[in-house]
Amino acid sequence: MVGLFKPMPKNFADRLLGQIRKLKNPSCVGLDPRFELLPDFLKGSNKPQALFNFNKKIIDATFDLIPVYKIQVAFYEVYGSKGFRALERTISYLKKKKKIIIVDAKRNDIGSTAQAYCQAYLSKKGLDVDALTVNPYLGWDSLEPFIEVAKRQGKGLFVLTKTSNPSSADFQDLKMKNGKRLYEVVGGKINEWNRGTEGKSGYGIVGAVVGATYPQEIKKLRKIMPRSIFLLPGYGAQGGSAKDVVFAFDKEGKGAIINSSRGIIFSYRNNPYKKRFPSKKFYLAARQAVIDMREDIVGKLNKRD
Amino acid sequence: MVGLFKPMPKNFADRLLGQIRKLKNPSCVGLDPRFELLPDFLKGSNKPQALFNFNKKIIDATFDLIPVYKIQVAFYEVYGSKGFRALERTISYLKKKKKIIIVDAKRNDIGSTAQAYCQAYLSKKGLDVDALTVNPYLGWDSLEPFIEVAKRQGKGLFVLTKTSNPSSADFQDLKMKNGKRLYEVVGGKINEWNRGTEGKSGYGIVGAVVGATYPQEIKKLRKIMPRSIFLLPGYGAQGGSAKDVVFAFDKEGKGAIINSSRGIIFSYRNNPYKKRFPSKKFYLAARQAVIDMREDIVGKLNKRD
């Protein structure tokens, strides 16, 4: 009778929150390498190879502290098929370390095309990562394929809601006839789509991207989407601070992951790390930045309790 | 003195409209191959190779009739780095035929990441195609890098405005406090961004994606963006017809390109073409579908005059 009943894959929210609890760390490292910013001694190889070598060192130096990594596809796609190969190698390496992987691709298209993006990232035939960021502008039928695959395969999604950049106001802050702003309407829809996907943790698999740079909007959106995990970019280099991001967490300190990319991986280029670590040891600077970030966020969360 | 003055690259709108005039054809073939739908005899090679072989045959059979091809990245990305290689080969082949190439990637991200997508697609260091589709949800600072590169390099952009899918209503049709719908606000911004980029044709380089499935919206948007080229997906397989798309053209029959993907490249699978062409000659079915599409659209345009 073996094989008749396939076990349901474990709920993405439960897996993610479980790993966060285990490492007592709700932060996420963004693997967004840029060749120009790599230490000189790594620039000898061809560019995609250099990106992978850099990532490997960062992962080795941080994986015992970090539950989840976010990979920005653009920084690999920039080198075409060879860059994509570096992306694939980075993902394989993270899987060996049993880390949760979010691909930040902000993909979006009409349903039949969205299926191809699903297969590329979420299915076993593709890169088979844990979660993907998607853009909501095309509406439900463009997101349904992702959500259906995520439900079946134990994966997650993060839908852009209020993004961290200054111009996010252009459209996301527009006021609707009913008095709500566009990002609130999008948040309301995410909450609907997320309903029924909750795991034991109480959180579901349709999450939201909310900029760490907008604390007031984080507060509002937390109320609109009480069961969605928030992925917050914009901490550190973009100006978001621990006191801004605490609003994304529930009373038990759950429900959010804070991403830092440049602030971690390129910390060796800036003080206070530059003084303490030579560029040869950029990965130790990254490790220290991870420790400092955890202390900063967890410190603020504990203080709040 | 050679090299002191680099000639300005020719305006994208002028190049595109020039090619359309030359071939008397405002239609665009979408190279969106799916392995499952290829003729069996092509399925012998590995999947990315099969996609390229298929594309090559379609291009050979249609390039003398078609001014511009649109490539949907998702159908290549689905095979990872190897799929991306098939994309690169398809683009090289189209360049040999001196065709205008639009990459349909619907990319979007915050400014510093958008620059990487720019480099991937529009710069000489990257795929160096003629135009890219982008998603507006993140606002101006996410689109500015694309527009700046497009201005300098003679490239174009098509910003999603009112998309062809049924759920495009979810957010794009939302009514704002000022009475406008979101797609109209986006259209208004595109018109602003396009201002000052016009070439001799009177059209600029910041265009709009408007679904052929929404004739009333096409009419409204044409008034809002009189100087933007419209890229209309949704003709054929998705239900848009020639009488719907004529509203996208100005009085002289300029200013729009109509895309068909499945309706052309997989025409051999459906009647009337299936009866006339064996699957071995799928490319001749595609050629016939191109001829029929041109006749359909140009016929309606001439009738209108």
Coordinates of C-alpha atoms in Angstrom, one line a residue:
Chain A
M1 CA 0.0 0.0 0.0
V2 CA 3.1 2.2 0.0
G3 CA 2.6 5.3 -2.2
L4 CA -1.1 5.4 -2.1
F5 CA -1.2 8.2 0.4
K6 CA 1.4 10.9 -0.2
P7 CA 2.0 12.8 3.1
M8 CA 1.0 16.5 2.8
P9 CA 4.1 18.6 2.7
K10 CA 4.5 20.7 5.8
N11 CA 2.9 24.1 5.9
F12 CA 5.3 26.8 4.8
A13 CA 4.4 29.2 7.6
D14 CA 4.9 26.5 10.2
R15 CA 8.3 25.6 8.7
L16 CA 9.5 29.2 8.6
L17 CA 8.3 30.2 12.1
G18 CA 9.7 26.9 13.4
Q19 CA 13.2 27.8 12.1
I20 CA 12.9 31.3 13.4
R21 CA 12.0 30.0 16.8
K22 CA 14.8 27.5 16.8
L23 CA 17.5 30.1 16.0
K24 CA 15.8 32.8 18.0
N25 CA 16.3 35.0 15.0
P26 CA 13.6 36.6 12.7
S27 CA 16.1 38.0 10.3
C28 CA 16.8 37.1 6.7
V29 CA 20.0 37.7 4.8
G30 CA 19.6 39.0 1.3
L31 CA 22.1 37.4 -1.1
D32 CA 22.2 40.3 -3.6
P33 CA 25.8 40.3 -4.7
R34 CA 27.2 42.9 -7.1
F35 CA 30.5 42.2 -8.8
E36 CA 31.7 45.9 -8.3
L37 CA 31.3 45.6 -4.6
L38 CA 33.1 42.3 -4.1
P39 CA 36.5 42.3 -2.4
D40 CA 39.2 42.6 -5.0
F41 CA 40.7 39.2 -4.3
L42 CA 37.5 37.6 -5.5
K43 CA 37.4 39.4 -8.7
G44 CA 39.9 37.1 -10.5
S45 CA 37.2 34.6 -11.6
N46 CA 34.6 35.3 -14.2
K47 CA 31.8 37.4 -12.8
P48 CA 29.1 34.7 -12.2
Q49 CA 31.7 32.4 -10.6
A50 CA 32.8 35.3 -8.3
L51 CA 29.2 35.9 -7.2
F52 CA 28.9 32.2 -6.2
N53 CA 32.3 32.2 -4.4
F54 CA 31.2 35.3 -2.5
N55 CA 27.8 33.8 -1.6
K56 CA 29.4 30.5 -0.4
K57 CA 31.6 32.4 2.0
I58 CA 28.7 34.4 3.3
I59 CA 26.5 31.3 3.8
D60 CA 29.3 29.4 5.5
A61 CA 29.8 32.2 8.0
T62 CA 26.1 32.8 8.8
F63 CA 24.0 29.7 8.3
D64 CA 24.1 28.7 12.0
L65 CA 22.5 32.0 12.9
I66 CA 20.1 32.6 10.0
P67 CA 16.9 30.7 9.3
V68 CA 16.1 32.1 5.9
Y69 CA 17.9 33.6 2.9
K70 CA 16.4 35.8 0.3
I71 CA 17.9 35.8 -3.2
Q72 CA 17.4 38.7 -5.5
V73 CA 17.2 37.2 -9.0
A74 CA 18.1 40.5 -10.8
F75 CA 21.7 40.4 -9.6
Y76 CA 22.2 37.0 -11.3
E77 CA 19.9 37.6 -14.3
V78 CA 22.2 40.5 -15.2
Y79 CA 24.8 38.0 -16.4
G80 CA 22.2 36.0 -18.5
S81 CA 22.4 32.2 -18.6
K82 CA 25.7 32.2 -16.8
G83 CA 24.3 34.3 -14.0
F84 CA 21.4 32.0 -13.8
R85 CA 23.8 29.2 -13.3
A86 CA 25.3 31.0 -10.3
L87 CA 21.8 31.4 -8.9
E88 CA 21.2 27.6 -9.3
R89 CA 24.5 26.9 -7.6
T90 CA 23.7 29.2 -4.7
I91 CA 20.3 27.6 -4.2
S92 CA 21.8 24.1 -4.2
Y93 CA 24.3 25.2 -1.6
L94 CA 21.6 26.7 0.6
K95 CA 19.6 23.5 0.3
K96 CA 22.6 21.4 1.5
K97 CA 22.6 23.7 4.6
K98 CA 18.9 23.0 5.0
K99 CA 18.0 26.7 4.9
I100 CA 14.7 28.2 3.9
I101 CA 15.0 30.0 0.6
I102 CA 12.9 32.9 -0.7
V103 CA 13.5 34.0 -4.3
D104 CA 12.8 37.7 -4.7
A105 CA 11.8 37.8 -8.3
K106 CA 8.6 40.0 -8.1
R107 CA 7.3 37.9 -11.0
N108 CA 3.8 38.5 -12.5
D109 CA 1.9 37.6 -15.6
I110 CA -1.4 36.4 -16.9
G111 CA -2.4 32.9 -15.6
S112 CA -1.1 30.7 -18.3
T113 CA 2.3 32.4 -18.2
A114 CA 2.3 32.6 -14.3
Q115 CA 2.2 28.8 -14.4
A116 CA 5.6 28.8 -16.2
Y117 CA 7.0 31.1 -13.5
C118 CA 5.6 28.7 -10.8
Q119 CA 7.3 25.8 -12.4
A120 CA 10.5 27.7 -12.7
Y121 CA 10.7 28.5 -9.0
L122 CA 8.3 26.5 -6.9
S123 CA 8.0 23.1 -8.5
K124 CA 10.2 20.0 -8.1
K125 CA 10.9 20.2 -11.8
G126 CA 12.3 23.8 -11.3
L127 CA 14.4 25.4 -8.7
D128 CA 12.1 24.1 -6.0
V129 CA 12.7 26.9 -3.5
D130 CA 10.4 27.6 -0.5
A131 CA 8.9 30.9 -1.5
L132 CA 8.7 33.6 -4.1
T133 CA 7.8 37.3 -4.2
V134 CA 5.1 38.3 -6.7
N135 CA 3.5 41.5 -7.9
P136 CA -0.3 41.9 -7.5
Y137 CA -1.0 44.4 -10.3
L138 CA -2.6 41.8 -12.6
G139 CA -5.1 40.6 -10.0
W140 CA -6.4 37.3 -8.8
D141 CA -6.1 35.1 -11.9
S142 CA -2.4 36.0 -12.2
L143 CA -1.7 34.9 -8.5
E144 CA -4.0 31.9 -8.3
P145 CA -1.5 29.6 -10.1
F146 CA 1.2 30.5 -7.5
I147 CA -1.2 30.1 -4.6
E148 CA -2.4 26.7 -5.8
V149 CA 1.1 25.3 -6.3
A150 CA 2.1 26.7 -2.9
K151 CA -0.8 25.0 -1.2
R152 CA 0.0 21.6 -2.8
Q153 CA 3.7 21.8 -2.4
G154 CA 4.1 23.3 1.0
K155 CA 5.5 26.6 -0.4
G156 CA 4.8 30.2 0.4
L157 CA 4.3 33.5 -1.4
F158 CA 5.0 37.1 -0.5
V159 CA 2.8 39.6 -2.4
L160 CA 4.1 43.2 -2.8
T161 CA 1.9 45.4 -0.8
K162 CA 3.6 48.6 0.4
T163 CA 7.2 48.6 -0.9
S164 CA 10.2 50.2 0.8
N165 CA 11.1 52.7 -1.9
P166 CA 10.2 56.4 -1.7
S167 CA 8.0 56.3 -4.9
S168 CA 5.9 53.4 -3.5
A169 CA 3.5 56.3 -2.8
D170 CA 2.9 57.0 -6.5
F171 CA 0.3 54.3 -6.9
Q172 CA 0.2 52.3 -3.6
D173 CA -0.8 55.3 -1.6
L174 CA -3.6 56.4 -3.9
K175 CA -6.9 57.0 -2.1
M176 CA -9.8 55.0 -3.3
K177 CA -13.4 56.2 -3.5
N178 CA -14.1 54.1 -0.4
G179 CA -11.4 56.0 1.6
K180 CA -8.9 53.2 1.6
R181 CA -5.5 53.5 0.0
L182 CA -4.5 51.0 -2.7
Y183 CA -2.0 49.2 -0.5
E184 CA -4.8 48.6 2.1
V185 CA -7.0 47.2 -0.7
V186 CA -4.2 44.9 -1.7
G187 CA -3.7 43.9 1.9
G188 CA -7.4 43.1 2.2
K189 CA -7.2 40.8 -0.8
I190 CA -4.1 39.0 0.5
N191 CA -5.9 38.4 3.7
E192 CA -8.8 36.8 1.8
W193 CA -6.4 34.7 -0.4
N194 CA -4.5 33.6 2.7
R195 CA -7.7 32.4 4.5
G196 CA -7.8 28.6 4.9
T197 CA -4.1 28.2 4.3
E198 CA -3.1 28.6 8.0
G199 CA -0.9 26.0 9.6
K200 CA -0.6 25.1 13.3
S201 CA 1.2 28.3 13.9
G202 CA -2.0 30.2 13.0
Y203 CA -0.2 31.8 10.0
G204 CA -0.9 31.1 6.4
I205 CA 1.2 30.8 3.2
V206 CA 0.2 34.0 1.4
G207 CA 2.4 36.6 3.0
A208 CA 3.0 40.3 2.2
V209 CA 6.1 42.4 1.4
V210 CA 5.9 45.6 3.5
G211 CA 8.8 48.1 3.6
A212 CA 10.6 48.5 6.9
T213 CA 10.8 52.1 6.0
Y214 CA 7.0 52.7 6.6
P215 CA 6.2 52.0 10.3
Q216 CA 2.7 53.6 10.2
E217 CA 1.7 51.5 7.2
I218 CA 3.2 48.4 8.8
K219 CA 0.8 49.0 11.8
K220 CA -2.2 49.4 9.6
L221 CA -1.4 46.4 7.4
R222 CA -0.8 44.1 10.5
K223 CA -4.4 44.8 11.5
I224 CA -5.7 44.1 7.9
M225 CA -3.7 40.8 7.6
P226 CA -3.4 39.2 11.1
R227 CA -2.6 35.8 9.6
S228 CA -0.1 36.7 6.9
I229 CA 3.7 36.6 7.4
F230 CA 5.3 39.9 6.6
L231 CA 8.6 40.1 4.8
L232 CA 10.2 43.4 5.5
P233 CA 12.9 44.7 3.2
G234 CA 14.5 48.1 3.9
Y235 CA 16.1 47.5 7.3
G236 CA 19.6 49.0 7.5
A237 CA 20.9 50.4 4.2
Q238 CA 17.5 51.7 3.2
G239 CA 16.8 53.4 6.5
G240 CA 14.4 51.1 8.4
S241 CA 15.2 50.5 12.0
A242 CA 14.3 48.0 14.7
K243 CA 11.8 50.4 16.3
D244 CA 10.0 50.6 12.9
V245 CA 9.8 46.9 12.3
V246 CA 8.6 45.7 15.7
F247 CA 5.0 46.7 14.5
A248 CA 5.1 43.8 12.1
F249 CA 5.3 41.2 14.8
D250 CA 2.3 39.9 16.8
K251 CA 2.2 40.0 20.7
E252 CA 4.2 36.8 20.9
G253 CA 6.9 38.2 18.7
K254 CA 5.9 36.1 15.7
G255 CA 4.8 36.7 12.1
A256 CA 7.5 38.7 10.4
I257 CA 11.0 38.3 8.9
I258 CA 13.3 41.3 8.5
N259 CA 15.6 41.3 5.5
S260 CA 18.9 43.0 5.2
S261 CA 21.0 42.6 2.1
R262 CA 23.7 45.3 1.5
G263 CA 23.9 46.0 5.3
I264 CA 25.0 42.4 5.9
I265 CA 26.9 41.1 2.9
F266 CA 28.8 44.3 2.2
S267 CA 29.2 45.3 5.8
Y268 CA 33.0 44.9 5.3
R269 CA 33.0 48.1 3.2
N270 CA 31.5 50.3 6.0
N271 CA 32.2 51.2 9.5
P272 CA 32.1 50.0 12.3
Y273 CA 33.0 46.7 10.5
K274 CA 35.6 48.1 8.1
K275 CA 37.8 49.1 11.0
R276 CA 37.5 45.6 12.6
F277 CA 37.7 43.3 9.6
P278 CA 40.0 43.3 6.6
S279 CA 38.3 42.8 3.2
K280 CA 39.9 39.3 3.1
K281 CA 37.6 38.5 6.0
F282 CA 34.4 40.1 4.6
Y283 CA 32.4 37.0 5.7
L284 CA 33.4 37.6 9.3
A285 CA 32.2 41.2 9.0
A286 CA 28.9 39.7 7.6
R287 CA 28.7 37.4 10.6
Q288 CA 29.2 40.2 13.0
A289 CA 26.5 42.3 11.2
V290 CA 24.1 39.4 11.5
I291 CA 24.8 39.1 15.2
D292 CA 24.3 42.9 15.6
M293 CA 21.1 42.8 13.6
R294 CA 19.6 40.0 15.7
E295 CA 20.5 41.8 18.9
D296 CA 19.0 45.0 17.6
I297 CA 15.7 43.4 16.6
V298 CA 15.3 40.8 19.3
G299 CA 16.3 43.5 21.9
K300 CA 13.6 45.8 20.7
L301 CA 11.0 43.0 20.6
N302 CA 11.9 41.9 24.2
K303 CA 11.7 45.4 25.4
R304 CA 8.3 45.8 24.0
D305 CA 7.0 42.7 25.9
Chain B
M1 CA 38.4 63.8 -34.0
V2 CA 36.7 60.5 -34.5
G3 CA 34.9 59.3 -31.4
L4 CA 34.5 62.7 -29.8
F5 CA 30.9 62.9 -30.8
K6 CA 28.9 59.7 -30.4
P7 CA 25.9 59.8 -32.7
M8 CA 22.6 59.7 -30.7
P9 CA 21.1 56.2 -31.3
K10 CA 17.9 56.4 -33.3
N11 CA 14.6 57.0 -31.4
F12 CA 12.9 53.6 -30.6
A13 CA 9.5 54.8 -31.6
D14 CA 10.8 56.0 -35.0
R15 CA 12.6 52.7 -35.6
L16 CA 9.5 50.7 -34.7
L17 CA 7.0 52.8 -36.6
G18 CA 9.5 52.8 -39.6
Q19 CA 9.6 49.0 -39.7
I20 CA 5.8 48.7 -39.4
R21 CA 5.4 51.2 -42.3
K22 CA 8.0 49.3 -44.4
L23 CA 6.2 45.9 -44.0
K24 CA 2.7 47.5 -43.8
N25 CA 2.1 45.3 -40.8
P26 CA 1.5 46.5 -37.2
S27 CA 1.5 43.0 -35.8
C28 CA 4.0 41.3 -33.6
V29 CA 4.6 37.6 -33.2
G30 CA 5.0 36.3 -29.6
L31 CA 7.7 33.7 -29.3
D32 CA 6.2 31.9 -26.3
P33 CA 7.1 28.3 -27.0
R34 CA 5.9 25.5 -24.7
F35 CA 7.5 22.1 -25.0
E36 CA 4.2 20.2 -24.6
L37 CA 2.7 22.0 -27.6
L38 CA 5.6 21.5 -30.0
P39 CA 5.2 19.1 -32.9
D40 CA 6.3 15.6 -31.8
F41 CA 9.2 15.4 -34.3
L42 CA 10.9 18.3 -32.5
K43 CA 10.6 16.8 -29.1
G44 CA 13.7 14.6 -29.6
S45 CA 16.2 17.2 -28.5
N46 CA 16.5 18.4 -24.9
K47 CA 13.7 20.9 -24.0
P48 CA 15.6 24.2 -24.3
Q49 CA 17.2 23.1 -27.6
A50 CA 13.7 22.1 -28.9
L51 CA 12.4 25.5 -28.0
F52 CA 15.2 27.2 -30.0
N53 CA 14.7 24.8 -33.0
F54 CA 11.0 25.6 -33.0
N55 CA 11.6 29.4 -32.8
K56 CA 14.2 29.3 -35.6
K57 CA 11.7 27.7 -38.0
I58 CA 9.0 30.2 -37.0
I59 CA 11.3 33.1 -37.5
D60 CA 12.6 31.8 -40.9
A61 CA 9.0 31.5 -42.1
T62 CA 7.7 34.9 -40.9
F63 CA 10.5 37.5 -40.7
D64 CA 9.9 39.0 -44.1
L65 CA 6.3 39.8 -43.0
I66 CA 6.8 40.7 -39.3
P67 CA 8.6 43.9 -38.0
V68 CA 8.8 43.0 -34.4
Y69 CA 8.9 39.9 -32.2
K70 CA 8.0 39.7 -28.5
I71 CA 9.6 37.1 -26.3
Q72 CA 8.0 35.9 -23.1
V73 CA 10.8 35.2 -20.7
A74 CA 8.8 32.9 -18.5
F75 CA 8.7 30.1 -21.1
Y76 CA 12.6 30.1 -21.1
E77 CA 13.2 30.8 -17.5
V78 CA 11.1 27.7 -16.7
Y79 CA 14.2 25.6 -17.7
G80 CA 16.6 27.7 -15.6
S81 CA 20.1 28.5 -17.0
K82 CA 19.6 26.2 -20.0
G83 CA 16.3 27.8 -20.8
F84 CA 18.0 31.2 -20.5
R85 CA 20.6 30.0 -23.0
A86 CA 17.7 29.2 -25.5
L87 CA 16.5 32.8 -24.9
E88 CA 19.9 34.2 -25.7
R89 CA 20.2 32.1 -28.9
T90 CA 16.7 33.2 -30.0
I91 CA 17.6 36.8 -29.5
S92 CA 20.9 36.4 -31.4
Y93 CA 19.0 34.8 -34.3
L94 CA 16.4 37.7 -34.4
K95 CA 19.2 40.2 -34.4
K96 CA 20.8 38.5 -37.5
K97 CA 17.4 39.0 -39.2
K98 CA 17.5 42.7 -38.1
K99 CA 14.2 42.4 -36.3
I100 CA 13.0 44.6 -33.5
I101 CA 12.9 42.6 -30.2
I102 CA 10.6 43.3 -27.2
V103 CA 11.3 41.2 -24.2
D104 CA 8.1 40.6 -22.2
A105 CA 9.5 40.2 -18.7
K106 CA 7.2 42.5 -16.7
R107 CA 10.2 43.2 -14.4
N108 CA 9.9 45.6 -11.5
D109 CA 12.0 46.4 -8.4
I110 CA 13.3 49.3 -6.3
G111 CA 15.7 51.6 -8.2
S112 CA 19.1 50.0 -7.4
T113 CA 17.8 46.5 -8.4
A114 CA 15.9 47.9 -11.4
Q115 CA 19.3 49.0 -12.7
A116 CA 20.4 45.3 -12.7
Y117 CA 17.3 44.4 -14.8
C118 CA 18.2 47.3 -17.2
Q119 CA 21.6 46.0 -17.6
A120 CA 20.4 42.4 -18.2
Y121 CA 18.0 43.4 -21.0
L122 CA 18.7 46.9 -22.4
S123 CA 22.4 47.5 -22.2
K124 CA 25.1 46.5 -24.6
K125 CA 26.7 44.4 -21.8
G126 CA 23.4 42.4 -21.5
L127 CA 21.0 41.0 -24.0
D128 CA 20.7 44.5 -25.7
V129 CA 17.2 44.1 -27.0
D130 CA 15.0 47.0 -28.2
A131 CA 12.4 47.1 -25.5
L132 CA 11.2 45.6 -22.3
T133 CA 7.8 45.3 -20.5
V134 CA 7.7 46.6 -16.9
N135 CA 5.2 46.7 -14.1
P136 CA 4.4 50.1 -12.6
Y137 CA 3.3 49.1 -9.0
L138 CA 6.5 50.3 -7.4
G139 CA 6.2 53.8 -8.9
W140 CA 8.5 56.3 -10.5
D141 CA 11.9 55.5 -8.9
S142 CA 11.5 51.9 -9.9
L143 CA 10.9 52.9 -13.6
E144 CA 13.3 55.8 -13.9
P145 CA 16.4 53.6 -14.4
F146 CA 14.7 51.9 -17.3
I147 CA 13.6 55.2 -18.8
E148 CA 17.0 56.8 -18.4
V149 CA 18.8 53.9 -20.1
A150 CA 16.1 53.7 -22.8
K151 CA 16.6 57.5 -23.6
R152 CA 20.4 57.1 -23.8
Q153 CA 20.5 53.9 -25.8
G154 CA 17.6 54.3 -28.2
K155 CA 15.5 51.7 -26.5
G156 CA 11.8 51.6 -25.5
L157 CA 9.6 50.5 -22.6
F158 CA 6.0 49.2 -22.4
V159 CA 4.5 49.8 -18.9
L160 CA 1.6 47.5 -17.9
T161 CA -1.5 49.7 -17.8
K162 CA -4.7 47.7 -18.4
T163 CA -3.8 44.0 -18.9
S164 CA -5.7 41.5 -21.0
N165 CA -6.7 39.0 -18.3
P166 CA -10.1 38.9 -16.7
S167 CA -8.8 39.7 -13.2
S168 CA -7.1 42.8 -14.4
A169 CA -10.2 44.5 -12.9
D170 CA -9.3 43.5 -9.4
F171 CA -6.9 46.4 -8.9
Q172 CA -6.6 48.2 -12.2
D173 CA -10.3 49.1 -12.4
L174 CA -10.5 50.4 -8.8
K175 CA -12.1 53.8 -8.6
M176 CA -10.1 56.5 -7.0
K177 CA -11.3 59.3 -4.9
N178 CA -11.0 61.7 -7.9
G179 CA -13.3 59.5 -9.9
K180 CA -10.5 58.0 -12.1
R181 CA -9.7 54.3 -12.2
L182 CA -6.3 53.1 -11.4
Y183 CA -5.4 52.2 -15.0
E184 CA -6.3 55.8 -16.0
V185 CA -4.0 57.2 -13.3
V186 CA -1.2 54.9 -14.5
G187 CA -1.9 56.0 -18.1
G188 CA -1.6 59.6 -17.0
K189 CA 1.7 59.0 -15.4
I190 CA 3.0 57.2 -18.5
N191 CA 2.0 60.1 -20.5
E192 CA 4.0 62.4 -18.2
W193 CA 7.1 60.1 -18.3
N194 CA 6.9 59.9 -22.1
R195 CA 6.8 63.6 -22.6
G196 CA 10.0 64.9 -24.2
T197 CA 11.0 61.5 -25.6
E198 CA 9.2 61.9 -28.9
G199 CA 11.0 61.2 -32.1
K200 CA 10.2 62.5 -35.6
S201 CA 7.1 60.2 -35.7
G202 CA 5.6 62.2 -32.8
Y203 CA 5.6 59.1 -30.6
G204 CA 7.8 58.6 -27.5
I205 CA 9.7 55.7 -26.0
V206 CA 7.5 55.1 -23.0
G207 CA 4.7 52.9 -24.3
A208 CA 1.8 51.1 -22.6
V209 CA 0.6 47.5 -22.5
V210 CA -3.2 47.6 -23.0
G211 CA -5.2 44.4 -23.5
A212 CA -6.8 43.8 -26.9
T213 CA -9.7 42.3 -24.8
Y214 CA -10.8 45.7 -23.5
P215 CA -11.9 48.0 -26.4
Q216 CA -13.6 50.7 -24.2
E217 CA -10.5 51.0 -22.0
I218 CA -8.3 51.2 -25.2
K219 CA -10.3 54.2 -26.4
K220 CA -10.0 56.0 -23.0
L221 CA -6.3 55.3 -22.7
R222 CA -5.6 56.4 -26.3
K223 CA -6.9 59.9 -25.3
I224 CA -4.9 59.9 -22.1
M225 CA -1.6 58.9 -23.8
P226 CA -1.7 60.3 -27.4
R227 CA 2.0 60.0 -27.8
S228 CA 2.7 56.5 -26.4
I229 CA 2.9 53.4 -28.5
F230 CA 0.4 50.8 -27.3
L231 CA 1.4 47.1 -27.2
L232 CA -1.7 45.0 -27.3
P233 CA -1.6 41.4 -26.2
G234 CA -4.8 39.4 -26.2
Y235 CA -5.6 39.3 -29.9
G236 CA -6.7 35.9 -31.1
A237 CA -6.4 33.1 -28.5
Q238 CA -7.4 35.4 -25.6
G239 CA -10.5 36.8 -27.5
G240 CA -9.4 40.3 -28.7
S241 CA -10.5 41.0 -32.3
A242 CA -9.5 43.5 -35.1
K243 CA -12.6 45.6 -34.4
D244 CA -11.4 45.9 -30.8
V245 CA -7.8 46.9 -31.5
V246 CA -8.4 49.6 -34.1
F247 CA -9.1 52.0 -31.3
A248 CA -5.5 51.8 -30.3
F249 CA -4.3 53.4 -33.6
D250 CA -4.3 57.1 -34.4
K251 CA -6.1 58.6 -37.4
E252 CA -3.2 57.8 -39.7
G253 CA -3.2 54.1 -38.5
K254 CA -0.1 54.5 -36.4
G255 CA 0.9 54.1 -32.8
A256 CA 0.1 50.5 -31.9
I257 CA 1.4 47.0 -32.3
I258 CA -0.9 44.0 -31.9
N259 CA 0.7 40.8 -30.5
S260 CA -0.4 37.2 -31.1
S261 CA 1.5 34.3 -29.6
R262 CA -0.4 31.0 -29.4
G263 CA -2.6 32.1 -32.3
I264 CA 0.4 32.2 -34.6
I265 CA 3.1 29.8 -33.4
F266 CA 0.7 27.0 -32.5
S267 CA -1.8 27.6 -35.3
Y268 CA -0.9 24.2 -36.8
R269 CA -2.8 22.6 -33.9
N270 CA -6.1 24.3 -34.6
N271 CA -8.4 24.8 -37.6
P272 CA -8.5 26.2 -40.2
Y273 CA -4.7 25.6 -40.3
K274 CA -4.7 22.1 -38.9
K275 CA -6.6 20.9 -42.0
R276 CA -4.3 22.6 -44.4
F277 CA -0.8 22.0 -42.9
P278 CA 0.7 18.9 -41.4
S279 CA 2.5 19.3 -38.1
K280 CA 5.8 18.8 -39.9
K281 CA 5.0 22.1 -41.6
F282 CA 3.9 24.0 -38.5
Y283 CA 6.0 27.0 -39.6
L284 CA 3.9 27.3 -42.8
A285 CA 0.8 27.3 -40.7
A286 CA 2.4 30.1 -38.7
R287 CA 3.2 32.1 -41.8
Q288 CA -0.4 31.7 -43.0
A289 CA -1.7 32.8 -39.6
V290 CA 0.5 35.9 -39.9
I291 CA -0.8 36.7 -43.3
D292 CA -4.4 36.3 -42.1
M293 CA -3.8 38.4 -39.0
R294 CA -2.3 41.2 -41.1
E295 CA -5.2 41.1 -43.5
D296 CA -7.7 41.1 -40.6
I297 CA -6.1 44.2 -38.8
V298 CA -5.1 46.2 -41.9
G299 CA -8.4 45.5 -43.4
K300 CA -10.3 46.9 -40.5
L301 CA -7.9 49.9 -40.3
N302 CA -8.5 50.7 -44.0
K303 CA -12.2 50.3 -43.7
R304 CA -12.2 52.8 -40.8
D305 CA -10.4 55.5 -42.9

